[in-house]
Short mmCIF file of C-alpha atoms and ligand atoms in Angstrom, two decimals:
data_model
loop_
_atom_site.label_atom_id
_atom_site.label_comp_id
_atom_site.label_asym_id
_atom_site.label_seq_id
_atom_site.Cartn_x
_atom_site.Cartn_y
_atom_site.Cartn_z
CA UNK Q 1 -2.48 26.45 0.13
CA UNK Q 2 -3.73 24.40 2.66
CA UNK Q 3 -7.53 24.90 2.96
CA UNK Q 4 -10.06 22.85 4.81
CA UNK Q 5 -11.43 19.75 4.67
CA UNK Q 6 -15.29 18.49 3.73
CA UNK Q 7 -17.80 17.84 5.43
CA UNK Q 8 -18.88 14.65 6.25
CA UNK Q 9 -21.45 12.88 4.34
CA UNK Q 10 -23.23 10.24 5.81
CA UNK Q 11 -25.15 8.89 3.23
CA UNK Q 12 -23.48 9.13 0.05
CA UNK Q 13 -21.54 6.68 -1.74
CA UNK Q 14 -18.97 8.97 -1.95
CA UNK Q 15 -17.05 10.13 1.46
CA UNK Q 16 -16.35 13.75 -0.51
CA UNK Q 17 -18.37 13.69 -3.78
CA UNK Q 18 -17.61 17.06 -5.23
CA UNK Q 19 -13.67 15.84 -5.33
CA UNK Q 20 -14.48 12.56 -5.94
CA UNK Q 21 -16.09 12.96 -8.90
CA UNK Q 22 -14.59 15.95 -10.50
CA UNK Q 23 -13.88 16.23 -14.31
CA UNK Q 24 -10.30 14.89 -15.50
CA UNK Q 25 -9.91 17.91 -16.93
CA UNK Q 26 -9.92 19.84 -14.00
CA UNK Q 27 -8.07 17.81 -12.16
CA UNK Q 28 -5.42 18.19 -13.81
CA UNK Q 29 -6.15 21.96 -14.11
CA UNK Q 30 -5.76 21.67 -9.74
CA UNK Q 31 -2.81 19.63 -9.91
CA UNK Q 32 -1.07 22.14 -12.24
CA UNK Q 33 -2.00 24.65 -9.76
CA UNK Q 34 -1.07 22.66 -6.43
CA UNK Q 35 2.35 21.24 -8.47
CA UNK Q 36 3.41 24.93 -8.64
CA UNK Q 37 2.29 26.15 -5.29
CA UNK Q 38 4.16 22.76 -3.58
CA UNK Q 39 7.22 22.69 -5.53
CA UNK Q 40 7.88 26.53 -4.34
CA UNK Q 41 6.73 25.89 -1.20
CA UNK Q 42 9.26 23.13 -0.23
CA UNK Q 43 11.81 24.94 -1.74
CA UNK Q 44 11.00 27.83 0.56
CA UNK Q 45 10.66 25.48 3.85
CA UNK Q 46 13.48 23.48 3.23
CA UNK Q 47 16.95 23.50 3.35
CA UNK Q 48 18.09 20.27 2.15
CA UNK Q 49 15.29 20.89 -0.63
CA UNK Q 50 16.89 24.37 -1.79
CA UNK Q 51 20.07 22.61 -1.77
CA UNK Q 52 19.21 19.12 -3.84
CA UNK Q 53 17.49 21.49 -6.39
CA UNK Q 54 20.44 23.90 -7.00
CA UNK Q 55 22.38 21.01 -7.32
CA UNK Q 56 20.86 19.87 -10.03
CA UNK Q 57 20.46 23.40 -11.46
CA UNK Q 58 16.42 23.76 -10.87
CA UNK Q 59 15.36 27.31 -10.57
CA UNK Q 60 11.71 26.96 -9.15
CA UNK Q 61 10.45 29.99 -10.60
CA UNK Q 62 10.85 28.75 -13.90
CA UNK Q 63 8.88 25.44 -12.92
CA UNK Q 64 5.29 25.38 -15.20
CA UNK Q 65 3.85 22.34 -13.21
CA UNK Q 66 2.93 18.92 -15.14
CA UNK Q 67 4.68 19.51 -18.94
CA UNK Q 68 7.81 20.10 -16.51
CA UNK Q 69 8.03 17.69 -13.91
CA UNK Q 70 10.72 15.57 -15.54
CA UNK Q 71 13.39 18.61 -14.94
CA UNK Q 72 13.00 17.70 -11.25
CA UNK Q 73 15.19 15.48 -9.91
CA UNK Q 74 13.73 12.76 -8.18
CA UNK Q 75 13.74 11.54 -4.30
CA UNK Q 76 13.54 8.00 -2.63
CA UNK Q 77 14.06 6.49 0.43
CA UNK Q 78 17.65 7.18 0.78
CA UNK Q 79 16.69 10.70 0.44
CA UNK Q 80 14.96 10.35 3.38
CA UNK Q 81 17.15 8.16 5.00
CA UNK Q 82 20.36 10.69 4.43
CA UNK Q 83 17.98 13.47 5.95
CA UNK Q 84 17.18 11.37 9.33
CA UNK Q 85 14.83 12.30 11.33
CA UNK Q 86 13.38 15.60 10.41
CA UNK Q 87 15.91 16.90 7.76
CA UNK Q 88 13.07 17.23 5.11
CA UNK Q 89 10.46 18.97 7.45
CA UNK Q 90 8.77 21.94 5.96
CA UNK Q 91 7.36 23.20 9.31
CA UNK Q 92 8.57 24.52 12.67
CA UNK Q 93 8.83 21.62 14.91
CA UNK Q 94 6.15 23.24 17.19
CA UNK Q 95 3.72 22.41 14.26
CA UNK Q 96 4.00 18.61 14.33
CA UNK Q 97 1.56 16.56 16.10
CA UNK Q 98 2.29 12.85 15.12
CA UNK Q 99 5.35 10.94 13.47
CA UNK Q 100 5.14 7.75 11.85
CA UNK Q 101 7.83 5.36 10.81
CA UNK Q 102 7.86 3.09 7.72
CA UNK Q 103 8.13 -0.82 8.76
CA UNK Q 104 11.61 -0.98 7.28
CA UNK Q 105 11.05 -3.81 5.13
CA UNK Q 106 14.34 -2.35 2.54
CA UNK Q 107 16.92 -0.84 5.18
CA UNK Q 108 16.50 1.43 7.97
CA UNK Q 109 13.17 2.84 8.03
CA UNK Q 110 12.02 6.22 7.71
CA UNK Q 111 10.56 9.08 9.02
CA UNK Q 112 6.97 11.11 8.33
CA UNK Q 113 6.22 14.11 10.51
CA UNK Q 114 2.48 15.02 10.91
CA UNK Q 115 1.35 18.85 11.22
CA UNK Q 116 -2.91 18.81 12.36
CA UNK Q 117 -3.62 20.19 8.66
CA UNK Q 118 -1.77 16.46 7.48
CA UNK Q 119 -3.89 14.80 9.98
CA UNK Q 120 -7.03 15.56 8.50
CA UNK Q 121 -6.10 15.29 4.75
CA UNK Q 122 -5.08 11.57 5.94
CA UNK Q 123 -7.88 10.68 7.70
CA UNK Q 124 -9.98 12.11 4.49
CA UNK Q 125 -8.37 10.01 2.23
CA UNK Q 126 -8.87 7.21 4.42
CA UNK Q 127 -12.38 8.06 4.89
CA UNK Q 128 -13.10 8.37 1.37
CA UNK Q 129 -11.21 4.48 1.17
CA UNK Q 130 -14.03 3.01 4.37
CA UNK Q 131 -17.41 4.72 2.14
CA UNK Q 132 -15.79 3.59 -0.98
CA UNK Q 133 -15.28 0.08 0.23
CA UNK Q 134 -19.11 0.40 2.00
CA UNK Q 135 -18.72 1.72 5.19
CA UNK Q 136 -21.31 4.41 7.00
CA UNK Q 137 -21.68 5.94 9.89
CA UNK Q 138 -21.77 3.86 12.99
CA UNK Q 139 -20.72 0.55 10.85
CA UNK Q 140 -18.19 -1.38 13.68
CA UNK Q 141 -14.62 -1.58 12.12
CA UNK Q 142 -11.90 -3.47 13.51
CA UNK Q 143 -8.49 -1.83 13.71
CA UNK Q 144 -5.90 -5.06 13.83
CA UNK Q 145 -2.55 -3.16 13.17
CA UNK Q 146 -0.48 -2.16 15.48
CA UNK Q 147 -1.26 1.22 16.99
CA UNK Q 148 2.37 1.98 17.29
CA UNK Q 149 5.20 3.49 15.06
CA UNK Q 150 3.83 2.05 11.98
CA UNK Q 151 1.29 4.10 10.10
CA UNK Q 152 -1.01 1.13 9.65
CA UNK Q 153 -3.46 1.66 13.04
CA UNK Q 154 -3.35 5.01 13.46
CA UNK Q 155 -4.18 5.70 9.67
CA UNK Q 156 -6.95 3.01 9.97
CA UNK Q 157 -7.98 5.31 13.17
CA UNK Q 158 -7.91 8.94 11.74
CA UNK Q 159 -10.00 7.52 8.74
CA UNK Q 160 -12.83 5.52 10.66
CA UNK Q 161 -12.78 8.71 13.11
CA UNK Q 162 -13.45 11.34 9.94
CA UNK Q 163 -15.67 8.33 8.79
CA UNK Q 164 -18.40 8.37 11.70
CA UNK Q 165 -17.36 4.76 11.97
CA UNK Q 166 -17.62 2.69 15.32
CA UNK Q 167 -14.16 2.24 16.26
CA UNK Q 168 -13.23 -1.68 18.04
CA UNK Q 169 -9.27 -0.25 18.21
CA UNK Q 170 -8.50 -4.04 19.02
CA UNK Q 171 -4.77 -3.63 17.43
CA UNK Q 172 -2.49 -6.95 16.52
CA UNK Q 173 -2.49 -10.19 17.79
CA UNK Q 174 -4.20 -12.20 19.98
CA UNK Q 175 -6.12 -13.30 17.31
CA UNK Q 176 -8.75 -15.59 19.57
CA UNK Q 177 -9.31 -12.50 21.09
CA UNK Q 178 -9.79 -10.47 18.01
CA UNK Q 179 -12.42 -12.90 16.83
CA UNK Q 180 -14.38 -12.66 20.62
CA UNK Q 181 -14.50 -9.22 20.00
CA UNK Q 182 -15.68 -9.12 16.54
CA UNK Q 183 -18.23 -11.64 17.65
CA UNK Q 184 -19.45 -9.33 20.33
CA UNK Q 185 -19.47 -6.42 18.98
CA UNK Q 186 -20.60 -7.52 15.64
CA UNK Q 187 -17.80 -5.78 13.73
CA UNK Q 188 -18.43 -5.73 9.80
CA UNK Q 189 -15.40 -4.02 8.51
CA UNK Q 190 -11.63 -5.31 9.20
CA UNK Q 191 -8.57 -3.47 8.52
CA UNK Q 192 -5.56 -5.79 8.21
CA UNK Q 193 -2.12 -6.50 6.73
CA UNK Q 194 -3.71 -8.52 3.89
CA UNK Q 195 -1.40 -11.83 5.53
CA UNK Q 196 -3.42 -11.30 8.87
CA UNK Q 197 -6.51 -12.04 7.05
CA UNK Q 198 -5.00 -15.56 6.62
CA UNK Q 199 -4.26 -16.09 10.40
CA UNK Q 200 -7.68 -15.06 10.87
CA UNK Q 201 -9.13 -17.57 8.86
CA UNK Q 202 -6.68 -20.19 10.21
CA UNK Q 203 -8.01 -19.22 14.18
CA UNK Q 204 -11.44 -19.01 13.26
CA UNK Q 205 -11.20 -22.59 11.65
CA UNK Q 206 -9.37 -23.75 14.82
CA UNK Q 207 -12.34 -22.50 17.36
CA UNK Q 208 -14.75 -23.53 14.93
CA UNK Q 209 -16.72 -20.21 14.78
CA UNK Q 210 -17.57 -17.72 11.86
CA UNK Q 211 -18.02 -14.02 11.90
CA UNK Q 212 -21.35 -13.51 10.67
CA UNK Q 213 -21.56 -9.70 10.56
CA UNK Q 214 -18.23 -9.23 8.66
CA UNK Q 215 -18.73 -8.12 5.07
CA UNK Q 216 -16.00 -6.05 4.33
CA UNK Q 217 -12.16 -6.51 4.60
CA UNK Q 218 -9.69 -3.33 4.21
CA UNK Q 219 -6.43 -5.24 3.38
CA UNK Q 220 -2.88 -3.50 2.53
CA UNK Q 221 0.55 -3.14 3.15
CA UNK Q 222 1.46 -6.10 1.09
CA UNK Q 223 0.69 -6.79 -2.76
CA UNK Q 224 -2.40 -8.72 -2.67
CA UNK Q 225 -2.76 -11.69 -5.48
CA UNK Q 226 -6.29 -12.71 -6.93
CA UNK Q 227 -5.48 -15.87 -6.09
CA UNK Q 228 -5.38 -14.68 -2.12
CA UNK Q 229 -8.60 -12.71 -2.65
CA UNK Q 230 -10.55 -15.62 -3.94
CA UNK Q 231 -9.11 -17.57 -1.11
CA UNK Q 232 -10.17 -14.67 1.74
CA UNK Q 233 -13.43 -14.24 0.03
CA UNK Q 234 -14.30 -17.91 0.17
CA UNK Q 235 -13.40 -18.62 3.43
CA UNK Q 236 -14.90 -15.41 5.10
CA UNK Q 237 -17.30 -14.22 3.10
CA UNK Q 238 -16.57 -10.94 2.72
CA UNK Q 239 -15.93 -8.33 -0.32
CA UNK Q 240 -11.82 -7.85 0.06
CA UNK Q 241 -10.49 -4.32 -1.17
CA UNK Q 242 -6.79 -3.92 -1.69
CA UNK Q 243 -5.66 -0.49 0.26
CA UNK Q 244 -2.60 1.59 -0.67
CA UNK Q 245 -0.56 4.15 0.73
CA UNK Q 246 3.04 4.40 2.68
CA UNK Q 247 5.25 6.45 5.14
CA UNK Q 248 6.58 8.70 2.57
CA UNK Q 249 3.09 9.45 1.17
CA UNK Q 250 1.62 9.72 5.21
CA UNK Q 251 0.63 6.75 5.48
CA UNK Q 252 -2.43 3.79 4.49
CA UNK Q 253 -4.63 4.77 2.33
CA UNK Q 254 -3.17 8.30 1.39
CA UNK Q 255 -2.91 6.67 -2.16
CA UNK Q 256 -6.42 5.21 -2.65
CA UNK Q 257 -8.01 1.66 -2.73
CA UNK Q 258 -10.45 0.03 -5.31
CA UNK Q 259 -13.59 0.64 -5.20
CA UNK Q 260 -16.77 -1.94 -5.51
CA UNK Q 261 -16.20 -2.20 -9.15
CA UNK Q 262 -12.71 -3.97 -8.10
CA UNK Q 263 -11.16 -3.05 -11.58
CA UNK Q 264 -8.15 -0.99 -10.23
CA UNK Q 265 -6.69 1.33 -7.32
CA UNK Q 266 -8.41 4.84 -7.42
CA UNK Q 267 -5.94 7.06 -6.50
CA UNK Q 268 -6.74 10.26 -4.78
CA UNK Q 269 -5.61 12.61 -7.94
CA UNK Q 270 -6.85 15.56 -5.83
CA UNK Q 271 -4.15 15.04 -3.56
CA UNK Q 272 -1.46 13.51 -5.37
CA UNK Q 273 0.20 13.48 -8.58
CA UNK Q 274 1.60 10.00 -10.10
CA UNK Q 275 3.95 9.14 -12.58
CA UNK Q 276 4.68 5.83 -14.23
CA UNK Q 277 8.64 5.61 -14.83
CA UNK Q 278 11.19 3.01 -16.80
CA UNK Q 279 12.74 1.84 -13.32
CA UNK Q 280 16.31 2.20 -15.25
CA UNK Q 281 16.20 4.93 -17.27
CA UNK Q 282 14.19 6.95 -14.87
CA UNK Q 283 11.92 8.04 -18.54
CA UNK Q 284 8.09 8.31 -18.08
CA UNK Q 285 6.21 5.42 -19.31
CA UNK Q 286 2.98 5.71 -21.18
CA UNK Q 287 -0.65 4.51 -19.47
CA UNK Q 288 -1.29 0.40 -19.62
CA UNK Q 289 2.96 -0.15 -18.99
CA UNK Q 290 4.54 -1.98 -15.91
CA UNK Q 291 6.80 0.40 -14.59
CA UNK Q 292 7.89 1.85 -10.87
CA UNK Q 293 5.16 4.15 -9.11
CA UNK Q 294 6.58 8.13 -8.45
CA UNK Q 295 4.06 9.97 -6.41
CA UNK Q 296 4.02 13.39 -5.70
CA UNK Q 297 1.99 14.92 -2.33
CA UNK Q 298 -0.05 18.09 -3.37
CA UNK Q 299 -1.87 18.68 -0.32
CA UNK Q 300 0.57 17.69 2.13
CA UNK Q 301 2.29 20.30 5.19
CA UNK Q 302 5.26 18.54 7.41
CA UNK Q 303 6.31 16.72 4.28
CA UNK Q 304 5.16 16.86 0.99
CA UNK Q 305 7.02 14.84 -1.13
CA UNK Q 306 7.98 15.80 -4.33
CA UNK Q 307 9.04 12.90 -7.48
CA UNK Q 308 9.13 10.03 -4.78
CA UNK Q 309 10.46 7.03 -6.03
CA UNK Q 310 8.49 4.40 -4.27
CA UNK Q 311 9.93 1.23 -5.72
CA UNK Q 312 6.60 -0.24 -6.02
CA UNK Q 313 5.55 -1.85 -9.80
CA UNK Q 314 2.35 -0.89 -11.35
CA UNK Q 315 0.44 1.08 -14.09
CA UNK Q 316 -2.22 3.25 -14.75
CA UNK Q 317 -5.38 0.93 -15.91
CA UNK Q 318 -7.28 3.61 -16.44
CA UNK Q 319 -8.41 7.79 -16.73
CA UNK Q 320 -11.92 7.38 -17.50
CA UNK Q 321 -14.99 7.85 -15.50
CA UNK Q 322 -15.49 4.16 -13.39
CA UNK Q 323 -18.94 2.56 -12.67
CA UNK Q 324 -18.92 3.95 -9.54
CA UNK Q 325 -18.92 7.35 -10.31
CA UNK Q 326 -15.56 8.26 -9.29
CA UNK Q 327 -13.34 10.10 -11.89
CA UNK Q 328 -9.81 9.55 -10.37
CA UNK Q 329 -7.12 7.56 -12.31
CA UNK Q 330 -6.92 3.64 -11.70
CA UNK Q 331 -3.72 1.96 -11.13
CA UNK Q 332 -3.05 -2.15 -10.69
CA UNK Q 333 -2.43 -3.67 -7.68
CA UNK Q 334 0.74 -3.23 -7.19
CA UNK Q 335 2.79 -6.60 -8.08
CA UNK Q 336 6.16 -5.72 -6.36
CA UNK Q 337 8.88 -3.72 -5.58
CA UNK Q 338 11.71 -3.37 -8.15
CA UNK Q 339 14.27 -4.88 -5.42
CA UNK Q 340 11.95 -8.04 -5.34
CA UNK Q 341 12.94 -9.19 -8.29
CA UNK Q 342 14.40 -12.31 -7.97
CA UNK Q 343 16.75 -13.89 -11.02
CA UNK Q 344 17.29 -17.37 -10.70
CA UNK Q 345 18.89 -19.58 -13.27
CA UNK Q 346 18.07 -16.73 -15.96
CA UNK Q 347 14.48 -16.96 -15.45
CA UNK Q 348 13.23 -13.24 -13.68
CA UNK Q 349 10.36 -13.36 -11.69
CA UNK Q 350 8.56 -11.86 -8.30
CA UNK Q 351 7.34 -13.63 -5.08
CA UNK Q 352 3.82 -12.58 -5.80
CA UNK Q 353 4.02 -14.99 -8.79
CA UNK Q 354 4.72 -17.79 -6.63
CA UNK Q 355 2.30 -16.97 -4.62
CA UNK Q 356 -0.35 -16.72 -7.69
CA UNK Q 357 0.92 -20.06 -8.64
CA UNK Q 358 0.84 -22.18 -5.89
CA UNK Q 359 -2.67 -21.00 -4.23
CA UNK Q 360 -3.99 -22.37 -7.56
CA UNK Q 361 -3.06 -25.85 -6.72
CA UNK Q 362 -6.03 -27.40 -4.72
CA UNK Q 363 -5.04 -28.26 -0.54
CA UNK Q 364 -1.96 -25.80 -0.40
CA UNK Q 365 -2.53 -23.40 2.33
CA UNK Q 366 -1.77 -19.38 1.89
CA UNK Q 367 1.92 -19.83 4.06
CA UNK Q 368 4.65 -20.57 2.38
CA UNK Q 369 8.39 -19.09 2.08
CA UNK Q 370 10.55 -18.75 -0.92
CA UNK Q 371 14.57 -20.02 0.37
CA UNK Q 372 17.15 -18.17 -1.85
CA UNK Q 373 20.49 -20.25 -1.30
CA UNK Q 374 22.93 -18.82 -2.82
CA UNK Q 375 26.64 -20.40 -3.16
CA UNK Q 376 29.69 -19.09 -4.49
CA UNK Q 377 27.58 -16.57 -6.04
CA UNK Q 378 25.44 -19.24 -7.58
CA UNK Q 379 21.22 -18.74 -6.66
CA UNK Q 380 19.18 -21.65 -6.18
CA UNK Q 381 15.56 -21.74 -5.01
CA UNK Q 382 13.45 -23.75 -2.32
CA UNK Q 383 10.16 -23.08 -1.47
CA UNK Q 384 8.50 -24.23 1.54
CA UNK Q 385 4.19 -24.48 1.80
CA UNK Q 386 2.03 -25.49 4.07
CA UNK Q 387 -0.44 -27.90 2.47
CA UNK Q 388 -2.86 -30.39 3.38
CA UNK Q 389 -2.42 -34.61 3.71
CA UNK Q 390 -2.35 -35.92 0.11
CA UNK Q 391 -0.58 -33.00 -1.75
CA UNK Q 392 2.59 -34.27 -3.53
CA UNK Q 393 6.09 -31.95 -4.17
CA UNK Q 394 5.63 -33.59 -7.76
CA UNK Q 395 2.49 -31.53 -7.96
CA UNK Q 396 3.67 -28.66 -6.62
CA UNK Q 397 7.13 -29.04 -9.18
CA UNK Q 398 4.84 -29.64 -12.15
CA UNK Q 399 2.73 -26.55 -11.92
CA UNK Q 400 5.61 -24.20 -11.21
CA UNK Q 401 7.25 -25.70 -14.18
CA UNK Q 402 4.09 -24.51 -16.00
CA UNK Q 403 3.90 -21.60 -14.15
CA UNK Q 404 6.91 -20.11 -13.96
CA UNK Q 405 9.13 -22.02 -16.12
CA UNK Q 406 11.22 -23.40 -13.96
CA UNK Q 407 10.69 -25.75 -11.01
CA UNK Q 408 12.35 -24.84 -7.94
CA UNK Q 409 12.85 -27.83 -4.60
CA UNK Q 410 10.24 -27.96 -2.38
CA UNK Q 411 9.69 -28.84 1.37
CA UNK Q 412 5.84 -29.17 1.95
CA UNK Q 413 5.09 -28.64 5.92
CA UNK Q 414 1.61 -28.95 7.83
CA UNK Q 415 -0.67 -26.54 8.71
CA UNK Q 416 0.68 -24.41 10.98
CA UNK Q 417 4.81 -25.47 10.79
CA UNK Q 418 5.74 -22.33 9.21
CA UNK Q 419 6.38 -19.19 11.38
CA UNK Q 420 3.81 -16.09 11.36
CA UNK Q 421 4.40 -12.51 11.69
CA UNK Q 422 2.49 -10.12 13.23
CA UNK Q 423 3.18 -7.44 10.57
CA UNK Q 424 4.02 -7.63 6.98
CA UNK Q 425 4.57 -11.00 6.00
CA UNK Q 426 8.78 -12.20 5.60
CA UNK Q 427 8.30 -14.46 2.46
CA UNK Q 428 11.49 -14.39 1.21
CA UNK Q 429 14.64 -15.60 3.07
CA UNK Q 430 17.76 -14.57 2.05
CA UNK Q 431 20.69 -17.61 3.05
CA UNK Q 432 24.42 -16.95 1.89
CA UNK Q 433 26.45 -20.50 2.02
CA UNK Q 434 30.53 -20.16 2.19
P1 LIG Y 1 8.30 -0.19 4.02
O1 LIG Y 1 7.51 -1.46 3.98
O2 LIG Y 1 8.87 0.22 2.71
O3 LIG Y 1 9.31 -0.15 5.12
P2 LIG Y 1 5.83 1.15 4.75
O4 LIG Y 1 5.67 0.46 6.05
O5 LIG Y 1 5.54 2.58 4.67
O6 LIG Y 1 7.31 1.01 4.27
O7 LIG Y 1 4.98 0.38 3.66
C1 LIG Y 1 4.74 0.92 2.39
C2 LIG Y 1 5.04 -0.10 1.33
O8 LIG Y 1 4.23 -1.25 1.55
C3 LIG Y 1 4.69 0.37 -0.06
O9 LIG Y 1 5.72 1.11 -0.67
C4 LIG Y 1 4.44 -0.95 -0.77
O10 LIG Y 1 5.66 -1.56 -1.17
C5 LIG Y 1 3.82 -1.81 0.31
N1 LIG Y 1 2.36 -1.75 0.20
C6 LIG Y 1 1.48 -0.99 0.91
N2 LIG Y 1 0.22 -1.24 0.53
C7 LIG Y 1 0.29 -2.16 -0.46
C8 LIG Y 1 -0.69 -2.81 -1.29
N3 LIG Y 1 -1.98 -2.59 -1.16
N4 LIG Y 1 -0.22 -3.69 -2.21
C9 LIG Y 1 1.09 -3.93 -2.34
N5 LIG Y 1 2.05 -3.37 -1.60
C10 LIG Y 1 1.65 -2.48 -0.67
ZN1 LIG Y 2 -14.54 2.99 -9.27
#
């Protein structure tokens, strides 16, 4: 099941062309085959597995890969969660080489378990993410996550290594730093939380320098508006590419990214197997509707999982051939996570839409925090932006209103008032009032 990896490349577009460009058709003919080899295979390594599946009356040998996935029950985070540390390892422990934990932005966070075979079919995707985006052999790329528990550095690490890329392993903060080194040693690709980007920008404005050899910016781990992108693209120049992945899947970039043609994620179909579900009737969606993300690993060793429920919104754009060449399904950035949804005075809407709306008013600055009072049960809504002199609360009212459709309070605060995070970005504050 688990064979080996390419080899390298160096000069192609594509990191693996033979899987990157492979027919639809057989892709799906391989996933068929990999759906039926994994879904045996954890059922075999598994215990918990054996058990959820009997449960729910599943007998694996009857399972006919895609025209039957919807008579497996699905997992999610509390799966893994319930299962804490290692309970859904496939492997003997002896086999692991790396763990990874998810940031824990919905509850406690969870656990991935690495075997060497997982290592290298994460740094390949990530690899195929770095060409895709422009990146060859002995191009300088800046590492700014944390190399730590999150999957975020290391991920960025394993790809640029599988890449041939020059590795500046600088990890988080310190961002005067960051910039002297990117100055020196003329990085030209950055992988970031997408929120760093803006820090960046902020520092760089500060010392009154630019980063002439940058061109390309690797940004995930947060949903990414086009109304940030136009803002990192015009302050730093560079091309920005919106990078997806997660714990349960192993990590950045195990998903896919967009490629140069920017018109949706490429996911790696070779690897993994997506459906598009109703978030509460759990019923598959057809292609072009909104609806929660459930990924399936194909490839994967310690931990494949199988039906994950990742909470994240999205659809499938697209299953045609793209400009570039690559044949792999496109998805749209993702625009939230079902438990983002926020529903105040009847009106339902997600952070990223704030977000959208207030970057297009001219002086407000990419920090801001969305206040969720809530009293006696009752939600109300403040929002708090940095913004230059001269921008009013009446303008920033009147094109919510338009917006969004209703026009929440607003505190405006100078650059630099509002806190920053080092990892994913904490833009909305919960406060309960007796
Ligand atoms: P968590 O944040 O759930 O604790 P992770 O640290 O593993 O777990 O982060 C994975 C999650 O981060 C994804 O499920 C998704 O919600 C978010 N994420 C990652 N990349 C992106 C992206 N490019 N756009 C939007 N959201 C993203
Ligand atoms: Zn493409």
């Amino acid at each position: 099941m688990f064979s080996s990896l390419s080899d390298i490349s160096g000069t192609s577009e594509f990191f693996n062309p033979t899987e990157e460009t492979l027919s639809q058709d057989e892709l799906q003919f391989r996933q068929n085959e990999k759906l039926k080899n994994v879904v045996r295979y954890v059922v075999e390594q598994n215990e918990f597995m054996r058990n959820y599946y009997a449960e729910h009356n599943v007998n694996v040998n009857d399972f006919r890969g895609i025209e039957d996935m919807a008579s497996l029950p699905m997992v999610s985070k509390e799966t893994f969660r319930k299962t804490f540390p290692l309970g859904l390892n496939c492997v003997a422990k002896e086999q692991l080489r790396e763990m990874h934990m998810s940031s824990g932005s919905t509850g406690a966070p969870v656990v991935m378990p690495y075997t060497q075979y997982d290592l290298e079919q994460w740094a390949e995707c990530m690899a195929r993410c770095y060409r895709m985006a422009g990146g060859y052999p002995g191009d300088p790329v800046q590492i700014t996550p944390t190399f730590g528990l999150f999957n975020g550095g290391f991920g960025m690490y394993h790809g640029a290594r599988a890449a041939d890329l020059f590795v500046v392993p600088t990890g988080s903060g310190n961002t005067e730093r960051q910039i002297q080194m990117a100055r020196t040693f003329k990085t030209k690709i950055i992988g970031a939380v997408i929120s760093y980007s803006v820090r960046l920008i902020e520092v760089l404005q500060k010392m009154n320098l630019d980063l002439p050899d940058l061109k390309i910016g690797v940004f995930g781990a947060e949903s990414v508006t086009e109304a940030m992108k136009n803002k990192i693209h015009a302050a730093l120049g560079i091309e920005v590419f919106n990078i997806y992945g997660m714990t349960e899947t192993g990590g950045v970039g195990t998903l896919g990214m967009d490629c140069r043609d920017h018109s949706g994620i490429h996911v790696w179909e070779d690897h993994y197997y997506l459906e598009i579900v109703d978030p509460a009737t759990h019923l598959p969606l057809p292609d072009g509707q909104f609806g929660e993300l459930v990924v399936t690993s194909l490839t994967r060793e310690a931990l494949p999982v199988i039906r994950f429920r990742t909470g994240d919104l999205t659809r499938v754009l697209s299953r045609k051939k793209c400009d570039c060449g690559r044949t792999h399904l496109k998805i749209d950035a993702i625009s939230g996570r079902t438990d983002d949804m926020l529903i105040i005075k009847g009106v339902n809407f997600f952070p990223t839409q704030v977000e959208q709306a207030l970057l297009e008013i001219p002086g407000v600055y990419p920090h801001y925090q969305i206040i969720i009072e809530e009293t006696a049960g009752v939600k109300d809504i403040r929002i708090h932006v940095e913004a230059e002199e001269g921008v009013t609360g009446y303008q920033i009212e009147k094109h919510l209103k338009e917006r969004l459709g209703f026009s929440p309070k607003g505190d405006i605060f100078k650059p630099g008032e509002l806190p920053r995070q080092d990892g994913k970005a904490i833009r909305v504050i919960k406060k309960i009032k007796e």
